[in-house]
């Protein structure tokens, strides 16, 4: 069901389904979307310092009336704040904006080449100080993870990566599975761009489900955590209706075969941001 969890490497249970809030910039729209999701039973919210909506996330959670400890909150340290001391400072800022006593999952947003190892050391310190419940990373390739794993006292429990039917991440998923690093799929719907695909439409028609529901179900059956984004109430509801059907092995393979190595975001080995 909607509040199903996955036990992470350090023993913490993380909801396998949540709301992503990237590009939710309008205050009222953001708060309404999060409140709608929480009312429907969503129990995880994925934000980032970069999204400039941590205040709204905190506010919506407080307004929901749901106890803080029943909601799993993820945020991330942005690229310009990386390095050991900067990360500790950025974390303080995020905590203040969210107005919370702790964060559930804190991630390095992207592996900034000369800084991501120090950034992760700071995240480990925050974990040791019990200011975060789970240490993790995002957009880390296998070689980034290998570098961290070589020296980490606590391995990252989550790697949040771009994944959808056009980018199935087979080898990185296999590596993460072997290391007990859980995968969260970002842009799980390929930002909506994969939904017109004829294969997904046909599977949906056979199951009485939308292409979006088929794709999200495919993620779950691959063992991923998913954080689809929408501000539209009907879609927030639709995206959650994925716990009442099962894709067959043939469906799963047909969707896997859609892989075309297509990224809608940047490649972690060669990324640049103009903001
Ligand atoms: P997504 O794949 O979740 O797609 C969202 C878009 O798909 C929506 O804006 C909407 O246009 C469309 N959509 C949503 N539900 C639909 C439905 N039921 N039917 C039809 N269209 C629908 O893309 P995303 O927002 O890029 O990714 C989800 C979340 O992942 C983000 O909000 C953010 O939290 C996270 N993210 C993380 C990173 C990272 O670097 N770690 C990068 C991008 C996104």
PDB file of C-alpha atoms and ligand atoms in Angstrom:
ATOM      1  CA  UNK A   1       0.000   0.000   0.000  1.00  0.00           C
ATOM      2  CA  UNK A   2       0.844   3.667  -0.213  1.00  0.00           C
ATOM      3  CA  UNK A   3       2.734   3.670   3.059  1.00  0.00           C
ATOM      4  CA  UNK A   4       4.822   0.584   2.311  1.00  0.00           C
ATOM      5  CA  UNK A   5       8.414   0.971   3.385  1.00  0.00           C
ATOM      6  CA  UNK A   6      11.784  -0.420   2.508  1.00  0.00           C
ATOM      7  CA  UNK A   7      14.315  -1.158   5.239  1.00  0.00           C
ATOM      8  CA  UNK A   8      17.529   0.677   4.396  1.00  0.00           C
ATOM      9  CA  UNK A   9      21.065  -0.525   5.131  1.00  0.00           C
ATOM     10  CA  UNK A  10      21.134   1.213   8.531  1.00  0.00           C
ATOM     11  CA  UNK A  11      17.794  -0.273   9.593  1.00  0.00           C
ATOM     12  CA  UNK A  12      15.618   2.797   8.987  1.00  0.00           C
ATOM     13  CA  UNK A  13      12.330   2.208   7.146  1.00  0.00           C
ATOM     14  CA  UNK A  14      11.786   4.576   4.220  1.00  0.00           C
ATOM     15  CA  UNK A  15       8.456   4.896   2.370  1.00  0.00           C
ATOM     16  CA  UNK A  16       8.833   3.494  -1.151  1.00  0.00           C
ATOM     17  CA  UNK A  17       6.523   6.174  -2.502  1.00  0.00           C
ATOM     18  CA  UNK A  18       6.550   9.925  -2.065  1.00  0.00           C
ATOM     19  CA  UNK A  19       6.015  13.330  -3.612  1.00  0.00           C
ATOM     20  CA  UNK A  20       8.807  15.138  -5.455  1.00  0.00           C
ATOM     21  CA  UNK A  21       8.547  18.921  -5.240  1.00  0.00           C
ATOM     22  CA  UNK A  22      11.074  20.162  -7.804  1.00  0.00           C
ATOM     23  CA  UNK A  23       9.845  23.233  -9.707  1.00  0.00           C
ATOM     24  CA  UNK A  24       7.105  23.875  -7.204  1.00  0.00           C
ATOM     25  CA  UNK A  25       7.884  27.527  -6.761  1.00  0.00           C
ATOM     26  CA  UNK A  26       4.566  29.184  -6.069  1.00  0.00           C
ATOM     27  CA  UNK A  27       4.000  29.190  -2.360  1.00  0.00           C
ATOM     28  CA  UNK A  28       0.273  28.446  -2.264  1.00  0.00           C
ATOM     29  CA  UNK A  29       0.410  25.866  -5.059  1.00  0.00           C
ATOM     30  CA  UNK A  30       3.240  24.057  -3.297  1.00  0.00           C
ATOM     31  CA  UNK A  31       1.523  23.971   0.069  1.00  0.00           C
ATOM     32  CA  UNK A  32      -1.756  22.827  -1.496  1.00  0.00           C
ATOM     33  CA  UNK A  33      -0.041  20.029  -3.461  1.00  0.00           C
ATOM     34  CA  UNK A  34       1.786  18.734  -0.389  1.00  0.00           C
ATOM     35  CA  UNK A  35      -1.338  18.919   1.767  1.00  0.00           C
ATOM     36  CA  UNK A  36      -3.309  17.046  -0.893  1.00  0.00           C
ATOM     37  CA  UNK A  37      -0.651  14.341  -1.069  1.00  0.00           C
ATOM     38  CA  UNK A  38      -0.472  13.962   2.710  1.00  0.00           C
ATOM     39  CA  UNK A  39      -4.269  13.755   2.947  1.00  0.00           C
ATOM     40  CA  UNK A  40      -4.214  10.956   0.375  1.00  0.00           C
ATOM     41  CA  UNK A  41      -1.686   9.033   2.448  1.00  0.00           C
ATOM     42  CA  UNK A  42       1.672  10.075   0.964  1.00  0.00           C
ATOM     43  CA  UNK A  43       4.244   9.957   3.760  1.00  0.00           C
ATOM     44  CA  UNK A  44       7.463  11.072   2.033  1.00  0.00           C
ATOM     45  CA  UNK A  45       8.434  14.426   0.559  1.00  0.00           C
ATOM     46  CA  UNK A  46      11.535  14.959  -1.583  1.00  0.00           C
ATOM     47  CA  UNK A  47      12.878  18.505  -1.631  1.00  0.00           C
ATOM     48  CA  UNK A  48      16.310  20.179  -1.946  1.00  0.00           C
ATOM     49  CA  UNK A  49      17.915  23.478  -1.037  1.00  0.00           C
ATOM     50  CA  UNK A  50      17.939  24.149  -4.783  1.00  0.00           C
ATOM     51  CA  UNK A  51      14.162  23.940  -5.013  1.00  0.00           C
ATOM     52  CA  UNK A  52      13.698  27.014  -2.789  1.00  0.00           C
ATOM     53  CA  UNK A  53      10.623  25.531  -1.169  1.00  0.00           C
ATOM     54  CA  UNK A  54      11.886  24.020   2.081  1.00  0.00           C
ATOM     55  CA  UNK A  55       9.859  26.590   4.078  1.00  0.00           C
ATOM     56  CA  UNK A  56       6.694  25.553   2.277  1.00  0.00           C
ATOM     57  CA  UNK A  57       7.453  21.861   2.826  1.00  0.00           C
ATOM     58  CA  UNK A  58       7.835  22.449   6.564  1.00  0.00           C
ATOM     59  CA  UNK A  59       4.740  24.593   6.696  1.00  0.00           C
ATOM     60  CA  UNK A  60       2.566  22.098   4.808  1.00  0.00           C
ATOM     61  CA  UNK A  61       3.715  19.271   7.072  1.00  0.00           C
ATOM     62  CA  UNK A  62       2.872  21.300  10.193  1.00  0.00           C
ATOM     63  CA  UNK A  63      -0.525  22.285   8.759  1.00  0.00           C
ATOM     64  CA  UNK A  64      -1.343  18.670   7.869  1.00  0.00           C
ATOM     65  CA  UNK A  65      -1.735  17.717  11.517  1.00  0.00           C
ATOM     66  CA  UNK A  66       0.243  14.534  10.851  1.00  0.00           C
ATOM     67  CA  UNK A  67       3.012  14.014  13.410  1.00  0.00           C
ATOM     68  CA  UNK A  68       6.436  15.012  12.091  1.00  0.00           C
ATOM     69  CA  UNK A  69       7.840  11.575  12.855  1.00  0.00           C
ATOM     70  CA  UNK A  70       5.265   9.933  10.580  1.00  0.00           C
ATOM     71  CA  UNK A  71       6.574  11.809   7.537  1.00  0.00           C
ATOM     72  CA  UNK A  72       9.876  11.042   5.831  1.00  0.00           C
ATOM     73  CA  UNK A  73      11.602  14.223   4.655  1.00  0.00           C
ATOM     74  CA  UNK A  74      14.499  14.240   2.198  1.00  0.00           C
ATOM     75  CA  UNK A  75      16.557  17.307   1.326  1.00  0.00           C
ATOM     76  CA  UNK A  76      19.879  17.861  -0.422  1.00  0.00           C
ATOM     77  CA  UNK A  77      22.988  20.029  -0.234  1.00  0.00           C
ATOM     78  CA  UNK A  78      23.411  22.077  -3.412  1.00  0.00           C
ATOM     79  CA  UNK A  79      26.601  22.053  -5.490  1.00  0.00           C
ATOM     80  CA  UNK A  80      27.783  25.541  -4.524  1.00  0.00           C
ATOM     81  CA  UNK A  81      27.593  24.578  -0.829  1.00  0.00           C
ATOM     82  CA  UNK A  82      29.746  21.482  -1.010  1.00  0.00           C
ATOM     83  CA  UNK A  83      32.862  20.682   1.007  1.00  0.00           C
ATOM     84  CA  UNK A  84      32.969  19.751   4.693  1.00  0.00           C
ATOM     85  CA  UNK A  85      32.319  23.063   6.487  1.00  0.00           C
ATOM     86  CA  UNK A  86      30.010  24.439   3.818  1.00  0.00           C
ATOM     87  CA  UNK A  87      27.845  21.326   3.960  1.00  0.00           C
ATOM     88  CA  UNK A  88      27.462  21.624   7.736  1.00  0.00           C
ATOM     89  CA  UNK A  89      26.399  25.241   7.262  1.00  0.00           C
ATOM     90  CA  UNK A  90      24.030  24.425   4.390  1.00  0.00           C
ATOM     91  CA  UNK A  91      22.441  21.745   6.537  1.00  0.00           C
ATOM     92  CA  UNK A  92      21.790  24.265   9.317  1.00  0.00           C
ATOM     93  CA  UNK A  93      20.084  26.542   6.797  1.00  0.00           C
ATOM     94  CA  UNK A  94      17.899  23.720   5.456  1.00  0.00           C
ATOM     95  CA  UNK A  95      16.941  22.667   8.973  1.00  0.00           C
ATOM     96  CA  UNK A  96      15.952  26.257   9.820  1.00  0.00           C
ATOM     97  CA  UNK A  97      13.938  26.682   6.636  1.00  0.00           C
ATOM     98  CA  UNK A  98      12.110  23.408   7.189  1.00  0.00           C
ATOM     99  CA  UNK A  99      11.821  24.390  10.863  1.00  0.00           C
ATOM    100  CA  UNK A 100      12.485  20.837  11.971  1.00  0.00           C
ATOM    101  CA  UNK A 101      14.642  19.215  14.629  1.00  0.00           C
ATOM    102  CA  UNK A 102      16.048  16.617  12.218  1.00  0.00           C
ATOM    103  CA  UNK A 103      15.948  15.517   8.569  1.00  0.00           C
ATOM    104  CA  UNK A 104      15.209  11.934   7.625  1.00  0.00           C
ATOM    105  CA  UNK A 105      17.488  11.673   4.596  1.00  0.00           C
ATOM    106  CA  UNK A 106      20.197  14.139   3.572  1.00  0.00           C
ATOM    107  CA  UNK A 107      21.841  13.817   0.163  1.00  0.00           C
ATOM    108  CA  UNK A 108      24.764  15.228  -1.754  1.00  0.00           C
ATOM    109  CA  UNK A 109      22.791  16.603  -4.732  1.00  0.00           C
ATOM    110  CA  UNK A 110      25.499  16.020  -7.379  1.00  0.00           C
ATOM    111  CA  UNK A 111      29.053  14.648  -7.057  1.00  0.00           C
ATOM    112  CA  UNK A 112      31.071  17.865  -7.467  1.00  0.00           C
ATOM    113  CA  UNK A 113      34.404  16.401  -8.556  1.00  0.00           C
ATOM    114  CA  UNK A 114      36.815  17.774  -5.984  1.00  0.00           C
ATOM    115  CA  UNK A 115      34.287  18.099  -3.155  1.00  0.00           C
ATOM    116  CA  UNK A 116      31.836  15.226  -2.991  1.00  0.00           C
ATOM    117  CA  UNK A 117      34.015  13.106  -0.687  1.00  0.00           C
ATOM    118  CA  UNK A 118      34.306  15.925   1.881  1.00  0.00           C
ATOM    119  CA  UNK A 119      30.614  16.657   1.476  1.00  0.00           C
ATOM    120  CA  UNK A 120      29.809  13.074   2.324  1.00  0.00           C
ATOM    121  CA  UNK A 121      32.114  13.154   5.376  1.00  0.00           C
ATOM    122  CA  UNK A 122      30.033  16.072   6.654  1.00  0.00           C
ATOM    123  CA  UNK A 123      26.848  14.095   6.025  1.00  0.00           C
ATOM    124  CA  UNK A 124      28.325  11.213   8.044  1.00  0.00           C
ATOM    125  CA  UNK A 125      29.026  13.636  10.894  1.00  0.00           C
ATOM    126  CA  UNK A 126      25.398  14.858  10.792  1.00  0.00           C
ATOM    127  CA  UNK A 127      24.355  11.220  10.991  1.00  0.00           C
ATOM    128  CA  UNK A 128      26.642  10.559  13.970  1.00  0.00           C
ATOM    129  CA  UNK A 129      25.133  13.618  15.660  1.00  0.00           C
ATOM    130  CA  UNK A 130      21.658  12.200  14.991  1.00  0.00           C
ATOM    131  CA  UNK A 131      20.598  15.279  13.057  1.00  0.00           C
ATOM    132  CA  UNK A 132      19.746  13.045  10.098  1.00  0.00           C
ATOM    133  CA  UNK A 133      18.342   9.527  10.234  1.00  0.00           C
ATOM    134  CA  UNK A 134      19.881   8.343   6.965  1.00  0.00           C
ATOM    135  CA  UNK A 135      22.989   9.447   5.034  1.00  0.00           C
ATOM    136  CA  UNK A 136      22.777   9.315   1.259  1.00  0.00           C
ATOM    137  CA  UNK A 137      23.826  10.672  -2.110  1.00  0.00           C
ATOM    138  CA  UNK A 138      22.314  11.564  -5.458  1.00  0.00           C
ATOM    139  CA  UNK A 139      23.545  11.318  -9.023  1.00  0.00           C
ATOM    140  CA  UNK A 140      26.511   9.173  -8.029  1.00  0.00           C
ATOM    141  CA  UNK A 141      27.889   6.785 -10.626  1.00  0.00           C
ATOM    142  CA  UNK A 142      29.501   3.522  -9.563  1.00  0.00           C
ATOM    143  CA  UNK A 143      32.979   5.091  -9.498  1.00  0.00           C
ATOM    144  CA  UNK A 144      31.784   7.884  -7.177  1.00  0.00           C
ATOM    145  CA  UNK A 145      30.235   5.321  -4.839  1.00  0.00           C
ATOM    146  CA  UNK A 146      33.351   3.170  -4.918  1.00  0.00           C
ATOM    147  CA  UNK A 147      35.413   6.147  -3.813  1.00  0.00           C
ATOM    148  CA  UNK A 148      33.070   6.863  -0.899  1.00  0.00           C
ATOM    149  CA  UNK A 149      32.694   3.230   0.123  1.00  0.00           C
ATOM    150  CA  UNK A 150      36.462   2.847   0.363  1.00  0.00           C
ATOM    151  CA  UNK A 151      36.631   5.178   3.374  1.00  0.00           C
ATOM    152  CA  UNK A 152      33.108   5.660   4.734  1.00  0.00           C
ATOM    153  CA  UNK A 153      32.291   4.606   8.293  1.00  0.00           C
ATOM    154  CA  UNK A 154      28.622   4.554   7.314  1.00  0.00           C
ATOM    155  CA  UNK A 155      27.943   3.821   3.675  1.00  0.00           C
ATOM    156  CA  UNK A 156      25.372   5.922   1.837  1.00  0.00           C
ATOM    157  CA  UNK A 157      22.088   4.055   2.269  1.00  0.00           C
ATOM    158  CA  UNK A 158      20.404   5.660  -0.751  1.00  0.00           C
ATOM    159  CA  UNK A 159      21.513   6.805  -4.200  1.00  0.00           C
ATOM    160  CA  UNK A 160      18.889   8.983  -5.887  1.00  0.00           C
ATOM    161  CA  UNK A 161      19.357   8.739  -9.661  1.00  0.00           C
ATOM    162  CA  UNK A 162      17.561   9.530 -12.886  1.00  0.00           C
ATOM    163  CA  UNK A 163      15.668   6.435 -13.951  1.00  0.00           C
ATOM    164  CA  UNK A 164      12.654   5.782 -16.181  1.00  0.00           C
ATOM    165  CA  UNK A 165      11.865   3.393 -19.052  1.00  0.00           C
ATOM    166  CA  UNK A 166      14.213   5.248 -21.418  1.00  0.00           C
ATOM    167  CA  UNK A 167      17.101   5.096 -18.890  1.00  0.00           C
ATOM    168  CA  UNK A 168      16.912   1.824 -16.997  1.00  0.00           C
ATOM    169  CA  UNK A 169      20.277   2.097 -15.168  1.00  0.00           C
ATOM    170  CA  UNK A 170      20.835  -1.640 -15.225  1.00  0.00           C
ATOM    171  CA  UNK A 171      24.492  -1.774 -14.239  1.00  0.00           C
ATOM    172  CA  UNK A 172      24.327   0.953 -11.580  1.00  0.00           C
ATOM    173  CA  UNK A 173      21.277  -0.750 -10.061  1.00  0.00           C
ATOM    174  CA  UNK A 174      23.108  -4.070  -9.935  1.00  0.00           C
ATOM    175  CA  UNK A 175      26.095  -2.444  -8.228  1.00  0.00           C
ATOM    176  CA  UNK A 176      23.874  -0.649  -5.701  1.00  0.00           C
ATOM    177  CA  UNK A 177      21.932  -3.834  -4.970  1.00  0.00           C
ATOM    178  CA  UNK A 178      25.175  -5.684  -4.265  1.00  0.00           C
ATOM    179  CA  UNK A 179      26.270  -2.891  -1.888  1.00  0.00           C
ATOM    180  CA  UNK A 180      22.856  -2.579  -0.225  1.00  0.00           C
ATOM    181  CA  UNK A 181      22.416   0.986  -1.462  1.00  0.00           C
ATOM    182  CA  UNK A 182      18.711   1.633  -2.133  1.00  0.00           C
ATOM    183  CA  UNK A 183      17.742   3.405  -5.340  1.00  0.00           C
ATOM    184  CA  UNK A 184      15.369   6.337  -5.461  1.00  0.00           C
ATOM    185  CA  UNK A 185      14.305   7.068  -9.045  1.00  0.00           C
ATOM    186  CA  UNK A 186      14.143  10.740  -9.928  1.00  0.00           C
ATOM    187  CA  UNK A 187      12.135  11.854 -12.939  1.00  0.00           C
ATOM    188  CA  UNK A 188      10.487   8.442 -12.600  1.00  0.00           C
ATOM    189  CA  UNK A 189       8.058   9.450 -15.372  1.00  0.00           C
ATOM    190  CA  UNK A 190      10.814  10.950 -17.517  1.00  0.00           C
ATOM    191  CA  UNK A 191       9.223  14.315 -16.682  1.00  0.00           C
ATOM    192  CA  UNK A 192       6.070  13.056 -18.385  1.00  0.00           C
ATOM    193  CA  UNK A 193       7.901  12.532 -21.684  1.00  0.00           C
ATOM    194  CA  UNK A 194       7.720   8.737 -21.723  1.00  0.00           C
ATOM    195  CA  UNK A 195       3.977   8.527 -21.153  1.00  0.00           C
ATOM    196  CA  UNK A 196       2.913   8.612 -24.805  1.00  0.00           C
ATOM    197  CA  UNK A 197       4.969   5.490 -25.478  1.00  0.00           C
ATOM    198  CA  UNK A 198       2.847   2.887 -27.303  1.00  0.00           C
ATOM    199  CA  UNK A 199       4.146  -0.037 -25.216  1.00  0.00           C
ATOM    200  CA  UNK A 200       3.264   1.701 -21.952  1.00  0.00           C
ATOM    201  CA  UNK A 201      -0.127   2.736 -23.297  1.00  0.00           C
ATOM    202  CA  UNK A 202      -0.919  -0.818 -24.409  1.00  0.00           C
ATOM    203  CA  UNK A 203       0.088  -2.362 -21.068  1.00  0.00           C
ATOM    204  CA  UNK A 204      -2.014   0.281 -19.298  1.00  0.00           C
ATOM    205  CA  UNK A 205      -5.042  -0.482 -21.423  1.00  0.00           C
ATOM    206  CA  UNK A 206      -4.781  -4.175 -20.611  1.00  0.00           C
ATOM    207  CA  UNK A 207      -4.593  -3.454 -16.879  1.00  0.00           C
ATOM    208  CA  UNK A 208      -7.118  -0.600 -16.752  1.00  0.00           C
ATOM    209  CA  UNK A 209      -4.303   1.737 -15.683  1.00  0.00           C
ATOM    210  CA  UNK A 210      -2.689   4.874 -17.100  1.00  0.00           C
ATOM    211  CA  UNK A 211       0.807   4.855 -18.586  1.00  0.00           C
ATOM    212  CA  UNK A 212       1.979   6.848 -15.539  1.00  0.00           C
ATOM    213  CA  UNK A 213       0.657   4.164 -13.193  1.00  0.00           C
ATOM    214  CA  UNK A 214       2.295   1.435 -15.274  1.00  0.00           C
ATOM    215  CA  UNK A 215       5.660   3.186 -15.129  1.00  0.00           C
ATOM    216  CA  UNK A 216       5.468   3.828 -11.393  1.00  0.00           C
ATOM    217  CA  UNK A 217       4.484   0.196 -10.797  1.00  0.00           C
ATOM    218  CA  UNK A 218       7.451  -0.928 -12.918  1.00  0.00           C
ATOM    219  CA  UNK A 219       9.737   1.086 -10.608  1.00  0.00           C
ATOM    220  CA  UNK A 220       8.238  -0.501  -7.493  1.00  0.00           C
ATOM    221  CA  UNK A 221       8.642  -4.000  -8.909  1.00  0.00           C
ATOM    222  CA  UNK A 222      12.282  -3.177  -9.612  1.00  0.00           C
ATOM    223  CA  UNK A 223      12.627  -2.376  -5.906  1.00  0.00           C
ATOM    224  CA  UNK A 224      12.972   1.381  -6.411  1.00  0.00           C
ATOM    225  CA  UNK A 225      11.695   4.162  -4.235  1.00  0.00           C
ATOM    226  CA  UNK A 226       9.683   6.586  -6.423  1.00  0.00           C
ATOM    227  CA  UNK A 227       8.958  10.289  -6.002  1.00  0.00           C
ATOM    228  CA  UNK A 228       6.739  11.422  -8.899  1.00  0.00           C
ATOM    229  CA  UNK A 229       6.005  15.135  -9.036  1.00  0.00           C
ATOM    230  CA  UNK A 230       2.665  16.762  -9.757  1.00  0.00           C
ATOM    231  CA  UNK A 231       0.765  19.775  -8.486  1.00  0.00           C
ATOM    232  CA  UNK A 232      -2.474  18.606 -10.124  1.00  0.00           C
ATOM    233  CA  UNK A 233      -4.768  16.995  -7.532  1.00  0.00           C
ATOM    234  CA  UNK A 234      -6.115  14.356  -9.923  1.00  0.00           C
ATOM    235  CA  UNK A 235      -2.577  13.309 -10.891  1.00  0.00           C
ATOM    236  CA  UNK A 236      -1.356  13.319  -7.296  1.00  0.00           C
ATOM    237  CA  UNK A 237      -4.158  10.842  -6.681  1.00  0.00           C
ATOM    238  CA  UNK A 238      -3.612   8.851  -9.882  1.00  0.00           C
ATOM    239  CA  UNK A 239       0.106   8.415  -9.190  1.00  0.00           C
ATOM    240  CA  UNK A 240      -0.659   6.820  -5.842  1.00  0.00           C
ATOM    241  CA  UNK A 241      -3.007   4.158  -7.272  1.00  0.00           C
ATOM    242  CA  UNK A 242      -0.253   1.681  -8.003  1.00  0.00           C
ATOM    243  CA  UNK A 243      -0.569  -0.750  -5.141  1.00  0.00           C
ATOM    244  CA  UNK A 244      -3.626  -2.630  -6.461  1.00  0.00           C
ATOM    245  CA  UNK A 245      -2.182  -4.330  -9.541  1.00  0.00           C
ATOM    246  CA  UNK A 246       0.868  -6.317 -10.593  1.00  0.00           C
ATOM    247  CA  UNK A 247       2.837  -6.266 -13.831  1.00  0.00           C
ATOM    248  CA  UNK A 248       3.727  -9.651 -15.272  1.00  0.00           C
ATOM    249  CA  UNK A 249       7.307 -10.656 -15.964  1.00  0.00           C
ATOM    250  CA  UNK A 250       6.537 -10.136 -19.673  1.00  0.00           C
ATOM    251  CA  UNK A 251       5.290  -6.591 -18.970  1.00  0.00           C
ATOM    252  CA  UNK A 252       8.421  -5.862 -16.946  1.00  0.00           C
ATOM    253  CA  UNK A 253      10.670  -7.113 -19.738  1.00  0.00           C
ATOM    254  CA  UNK A 254       8.750  -5.170 -22.388  1.00  0.00           C
ATOM    255  CA  UNK A 255       9.260  -1.966 -20.373  1.00  0.00           C
ATOM    256  CA  UNK A 256      12.928  -2.754 -19.691  1.00  0.00           C
ATOM    257  CA  UNK A 257      13.371  -3.109 -23.462  1.00  0.00           C
ATOM    258  CA  UNK A 258      12.364   0.540 -23.966  1.00  0.00           C
ATOM    259  CA  UNK A 259      15.792   1.605 -22.665  1.00  0.00           C
ATOM    260  CA  UNK A 260      17.527   3.982 -25.065  1.00  0.00           C
ATOM    261  CA  UNK A 261      20.109   5.536 -22.744  1.00  0.00           C
ATOM    262  CA  UNK A 262      18.156   8.790 -22.854  1.00  0.00           C
ATOM    263  CA  UNK A 263      18.703  11.327 -20.100  1.00  0.00           C
ATOM    264  CA  UNK A 264      16.300  14.192 -19.522  1.00  0.00           C
ATOM    265  CA  UNK A 265      18.732  15.539 -16.926  1.00  0.00           C
ATOM    266  CA  UNK A 266      22.506  15.846 -16.966  1.00  0.00           C
ATOM    267  CA  UNK A 267      25.158  13.136 -16.858  1.00  0.00           C
ATOM    268  CA  UNK A 268      26.857  13.087 -13.443  1.00  0.00           C
ATOM    269  CA  UNK A 269      30.244  12.704 -15.147  1.00  0.00           C
ATOM    270  CA  UNK A 270      29.815  15.870 -17.153  1.00  0.00           C
ATOM    271  CA  UNK A 271      27.390  18.226 -15.540  1.00  0.00           C
ATOM    272  CA  UNK A 272      27.257  21.985 -15.410  1.00  0.00           C
ATOM    273  CA  UNK A 273      24.645  24.352 -14.057  1.00  0.00           C
ATOM    274  CA  UNK A 274      24.209  27.922 -15.085  1.00  0.00           C
ATOM    275  CA  UNK A 275      22.391  28.944 -11.938  1.00  0.00           C
TER     276      UNK A 275
HETATM  277  P1  LIG B   1       8.656  13.299 -13.029  1.00  0.00           P
HETATM  278  O1  LIG B   1       9.170  12.178 -13.841  1.00  0.00           O
HETATM  279  O2  LIG B   1       8.117  13.019 -11.677  1.00  0.00           O
HETATM  280  O3  LIG B   1       7.569  14.025 -13.924  1.00  0.00           O
HETATM  281  C1  LIG B   1       6.799  15.074 -13.423  1.00  0.00           C
HETATM  282  C2  LIG B   1       5.973  15.667 -14.553  1.00  0.00           C
HETATM  283  O4  LIG B   1       5.249  14.636 -15.199  1.00  0.00           O
HETATM  284  C3  LIG B   1       4.929  16.634 -14.009  1.00  0.00           C
HETATM  285  O5  LIG B   1       5.444  17.935 -13.974  1.00  0.00           O
HETATM  286  C4  LIG B   1       3.806  16.480 -14.992  1.00  0.00           C
HETATM  287  O6  LIG B   1       4.038  17.308 -16.102  1.00  0.00           O
HETATM  288  C5  LIG B   1       3.921  15.050 -15.436  1.00  0.00           C
HETATM  289  N1  LIG B   1       3.019  14.135 -14.700  1.00  0.00           N
HETATM  290  C6  LIG B   1       3.047  13.773 -13.393  1.00  0.00           C
HETATM  291  N2  LIG B   1       2.097  12.878 -13.120  1.00  0.00           N
HETATM  292  C7  LIG B   1       1.447  12.654 -14.279  1.00  0.00           C
HETATM  293  C8  LIG B   1       0.362  11.825 -14.634  1.00  0.00           C
HETATM  294  N3  LIG B   1      -0.229  11.039 -13.742  1.00  0.00           N
HETATM  295  N4  LIG B   1      -0.059  11.841 -15.920  1.00  0.00           N
HETATM  296  C9  LIG B   1       0.538  12.630 -16.840  1.00  0.00           C
HETATM  297  N5  LIG B   1       1.577  13.433 -16.565  1.00  0.00           N
HETATM  298  C10 LIG B   1       2.028  13.446 -15.294  1.00  0.00           C
HETATM  299  O7  LIG B   1       9.813  14.403 -13.004  1.00  0.00           O
HETATM  300  P2  LIG B   1      10.609  15.264 -11.949  1.00  0.00           P
HETATM  301  O8  LIG B   1       9.776  16.267 -11.276  1.00  0.00           O
HETATM  302  O9  LIG B   1      11.811  15.749 -12.685  1.00  0.00           O
HETATM  303  O10 LIG B   1      11.120  14.194 -10.884  1.00  0.00           O
HETATM  304  C11 LIG B   1      10.402  13.878  -9.699  1.00  0.00           C
HETATM  305  C12 LIG B   1      11.149  14.359  -8.484  1.00  0.00           C
HETATM  306  O11 LIG B   1      12.473  13.831  -8.465  1.00  0.00           O
HETATM  307  C13 LIG B   1      11.383  15.874  -8.439  1.00  0.00           C
HETATM  308  O12 LIG B   1      10.231  16.590  -8.085  1.00  0.00           O
HETATM  309  C14 LIG B   1      12.487  15.949  -7.428  1.00  0.00           C
HETATM  310  O13 LIG B   1      11.966  15.789  -6.123  1.00  0.00           O
HETATM  311  C15 LIG B   1      13.334  14.748  -7.809  1.00  0.00           C
HETATM  312  N6  LIG B   1      14.458  15.110  -8.714  1.00  0.00           N
HETATM  313  C16 LIG B   1      15.721  14.958  -8.235  1.00  0.00           C
HETATM  314  C17 LIG B   1      16.797  15.275  -9.040  1.00  0.00           C
HETATM  315  C18 LIG B   1      18.175  15.087  -8.506  1.00  0.00           C
HETATM  316  O14 LIG B   1      19.131  15.561  -9.122  1.00  0.00           O
HETATM  317  N7  LIG B   1      18.342  14.409  -7.407  1.00  0.00           N
HETATM  318  C19 LIG B   1      16.604  15.764 -10.341  1.00  0.00           C
HETATM  319  C20 LIG B   1      15.297  15.904 -10.808  1.00  0.00           C
HETATM  320  C21 LIG B   1      14.240  15.555  -9.989  1.00  0.00           C
END
